[in-house]
mmCIF file of C-alpha atoms in Angstrom:
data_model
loop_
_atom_site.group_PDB
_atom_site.id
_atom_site.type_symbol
_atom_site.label_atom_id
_atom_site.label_comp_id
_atom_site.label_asym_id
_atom_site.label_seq_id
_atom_site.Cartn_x
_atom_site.Cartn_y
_atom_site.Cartn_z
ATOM 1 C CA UNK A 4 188.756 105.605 125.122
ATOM 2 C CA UNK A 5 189.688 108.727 127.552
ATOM 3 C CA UNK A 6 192.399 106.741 129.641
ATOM 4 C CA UNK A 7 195.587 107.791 127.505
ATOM 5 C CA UNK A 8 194.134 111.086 128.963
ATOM 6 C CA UNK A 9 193.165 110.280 132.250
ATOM 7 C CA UNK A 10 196.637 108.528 132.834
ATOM 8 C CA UNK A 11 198.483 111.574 131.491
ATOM 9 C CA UNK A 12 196.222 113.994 133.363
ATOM 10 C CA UNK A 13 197.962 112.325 136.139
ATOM 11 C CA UNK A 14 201.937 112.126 135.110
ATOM 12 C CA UNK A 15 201.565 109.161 133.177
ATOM 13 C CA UNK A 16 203.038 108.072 129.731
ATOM 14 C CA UNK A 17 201.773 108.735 126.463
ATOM 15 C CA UNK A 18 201.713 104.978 124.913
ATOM 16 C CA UNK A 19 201.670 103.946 121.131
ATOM 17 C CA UNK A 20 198.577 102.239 120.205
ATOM 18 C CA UNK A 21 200.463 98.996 119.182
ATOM 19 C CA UNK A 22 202.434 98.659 122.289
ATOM 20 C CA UNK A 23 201.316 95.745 124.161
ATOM 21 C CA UNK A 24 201.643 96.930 128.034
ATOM 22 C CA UNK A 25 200.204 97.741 130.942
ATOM 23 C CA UNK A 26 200.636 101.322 132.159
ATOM 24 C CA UNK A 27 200.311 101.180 136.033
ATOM 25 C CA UNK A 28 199.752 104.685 137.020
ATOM 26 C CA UNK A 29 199.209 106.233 140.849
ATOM 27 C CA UNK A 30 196.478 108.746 140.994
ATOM 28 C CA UNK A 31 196.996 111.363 143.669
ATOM 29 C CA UNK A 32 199.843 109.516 145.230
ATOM 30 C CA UNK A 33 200.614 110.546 148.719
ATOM 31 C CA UNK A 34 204.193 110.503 148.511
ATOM 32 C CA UNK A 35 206.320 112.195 145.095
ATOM 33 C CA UNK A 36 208.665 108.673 144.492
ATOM 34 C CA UNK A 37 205.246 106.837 143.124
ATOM 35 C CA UNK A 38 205.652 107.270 139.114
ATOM 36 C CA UNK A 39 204.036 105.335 136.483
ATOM 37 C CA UNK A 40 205.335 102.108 135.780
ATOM 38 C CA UNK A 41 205.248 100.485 132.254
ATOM 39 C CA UNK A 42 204.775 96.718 132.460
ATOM 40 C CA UNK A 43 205.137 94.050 129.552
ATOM 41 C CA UNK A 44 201.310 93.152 128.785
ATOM 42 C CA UNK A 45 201.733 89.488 129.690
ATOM 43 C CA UNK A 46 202.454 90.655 133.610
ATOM 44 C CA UNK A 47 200.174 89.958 136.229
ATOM 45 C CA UNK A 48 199.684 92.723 139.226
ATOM 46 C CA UNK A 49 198.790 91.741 142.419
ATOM 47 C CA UNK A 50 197.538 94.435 144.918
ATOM 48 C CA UNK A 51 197.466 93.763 148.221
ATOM 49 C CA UNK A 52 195.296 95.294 151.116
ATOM 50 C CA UNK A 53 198.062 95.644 154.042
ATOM 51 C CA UNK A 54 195.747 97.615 156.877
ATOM 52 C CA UNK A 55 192.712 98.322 157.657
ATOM 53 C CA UNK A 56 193.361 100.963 159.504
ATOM 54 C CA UNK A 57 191.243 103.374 156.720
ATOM 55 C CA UNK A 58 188.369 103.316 154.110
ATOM 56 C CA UNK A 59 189.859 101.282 151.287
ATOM 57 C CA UNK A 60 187.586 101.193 148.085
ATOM 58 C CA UNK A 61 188.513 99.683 144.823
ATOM 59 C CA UNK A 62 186.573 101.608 141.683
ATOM 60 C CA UNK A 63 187.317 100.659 138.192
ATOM 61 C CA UNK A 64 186.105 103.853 135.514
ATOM 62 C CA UNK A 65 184.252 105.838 137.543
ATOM 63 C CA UNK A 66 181.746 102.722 138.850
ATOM 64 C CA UNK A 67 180.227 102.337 142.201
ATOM 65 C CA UNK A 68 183.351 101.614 144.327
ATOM 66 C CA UNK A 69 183.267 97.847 145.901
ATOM 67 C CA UNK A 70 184.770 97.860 149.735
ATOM 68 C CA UNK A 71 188.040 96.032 150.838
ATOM 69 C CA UNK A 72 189.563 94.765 153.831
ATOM 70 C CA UNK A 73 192.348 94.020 154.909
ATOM 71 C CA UNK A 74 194.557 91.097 152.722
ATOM 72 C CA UNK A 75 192.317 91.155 149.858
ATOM 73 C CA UNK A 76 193.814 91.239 146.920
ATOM 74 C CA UNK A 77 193.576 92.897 143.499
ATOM 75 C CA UNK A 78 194.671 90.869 140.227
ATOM 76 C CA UNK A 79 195.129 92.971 137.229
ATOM 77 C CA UNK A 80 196.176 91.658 133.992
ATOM 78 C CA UNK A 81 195.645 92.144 129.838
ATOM 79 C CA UNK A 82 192.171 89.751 128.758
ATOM 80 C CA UNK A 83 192.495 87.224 126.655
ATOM 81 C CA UNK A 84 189.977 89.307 124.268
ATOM 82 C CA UNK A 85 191.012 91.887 121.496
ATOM 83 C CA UNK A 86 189.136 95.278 121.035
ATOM 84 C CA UNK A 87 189.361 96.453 118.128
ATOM 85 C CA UNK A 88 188.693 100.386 117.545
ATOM 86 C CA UNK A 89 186.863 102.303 114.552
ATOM 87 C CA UNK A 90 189.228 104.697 113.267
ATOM 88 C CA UNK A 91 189.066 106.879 109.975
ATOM 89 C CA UNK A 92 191.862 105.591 107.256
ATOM 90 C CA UNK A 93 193.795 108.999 107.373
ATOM 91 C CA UNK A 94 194.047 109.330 111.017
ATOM 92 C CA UNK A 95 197.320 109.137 112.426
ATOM 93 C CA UNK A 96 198.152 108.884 116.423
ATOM 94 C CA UNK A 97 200.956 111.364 116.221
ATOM 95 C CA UNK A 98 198.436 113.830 114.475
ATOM 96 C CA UNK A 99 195.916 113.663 116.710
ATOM 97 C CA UNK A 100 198.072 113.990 119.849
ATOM 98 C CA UNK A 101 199.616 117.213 118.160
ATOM 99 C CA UNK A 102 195.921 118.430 117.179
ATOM 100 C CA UNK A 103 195.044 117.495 121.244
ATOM 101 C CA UNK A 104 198.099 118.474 122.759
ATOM 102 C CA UNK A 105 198.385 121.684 120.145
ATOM 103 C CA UNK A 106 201.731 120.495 119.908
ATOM 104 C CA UNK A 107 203.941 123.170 117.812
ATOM 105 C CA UNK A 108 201.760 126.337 118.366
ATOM 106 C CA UNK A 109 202.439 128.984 120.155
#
């Protein structure tokens, strides 16, 4: 879906397919001791607004960012619904990462 790459584009983890989680990521992190954070997919993550002090949008893939002020709050967490993704029999994850990645060529 473009977000294994998008997350790795910006230091994140590569993550199995089956691995139920919730890769929390900081894009463009002001400070270098934000890193990715791996969470177990039944946690629930609450961002909160502390100041107002700034422009604080929230925008979710690439959509019209919605405003917030300060103490609103952000609740992300795995739906209760399953996607389930079209993929050719013969296609493997490692594969394609090494085909992607052009892992083992010089």
């Amino acid at each position: 879906t473009g977000s294994t790459a998008y997350s790795l584009s910006a230091g994140g983890p590569i993550v199995f397919p089956s691995v139920g989680c919730l890769c929390l990521t900081p894009i463009c992190p002001h400070t270098l001791t934000n890193r990715p954070v791996i969470l177990p997919d039944t946690s629930t993550i609450r961002i909160r607004v502390r100041s107002a002090d700034g422009e604080t949008f929230l925008t979710v893939d690439g959509q019209t960012g919605q405003p917030l002020q300060q103490s609103d709050v952000v609740i992300c967490r795995s739906s209760e619904h399953v996607v389930r993704l079209v993929r050719p029999p013969n296609q493997k994850f490692f594969d394609v990462l090494r085909a992607k990645l052009k892992w083992g060529e010089r």
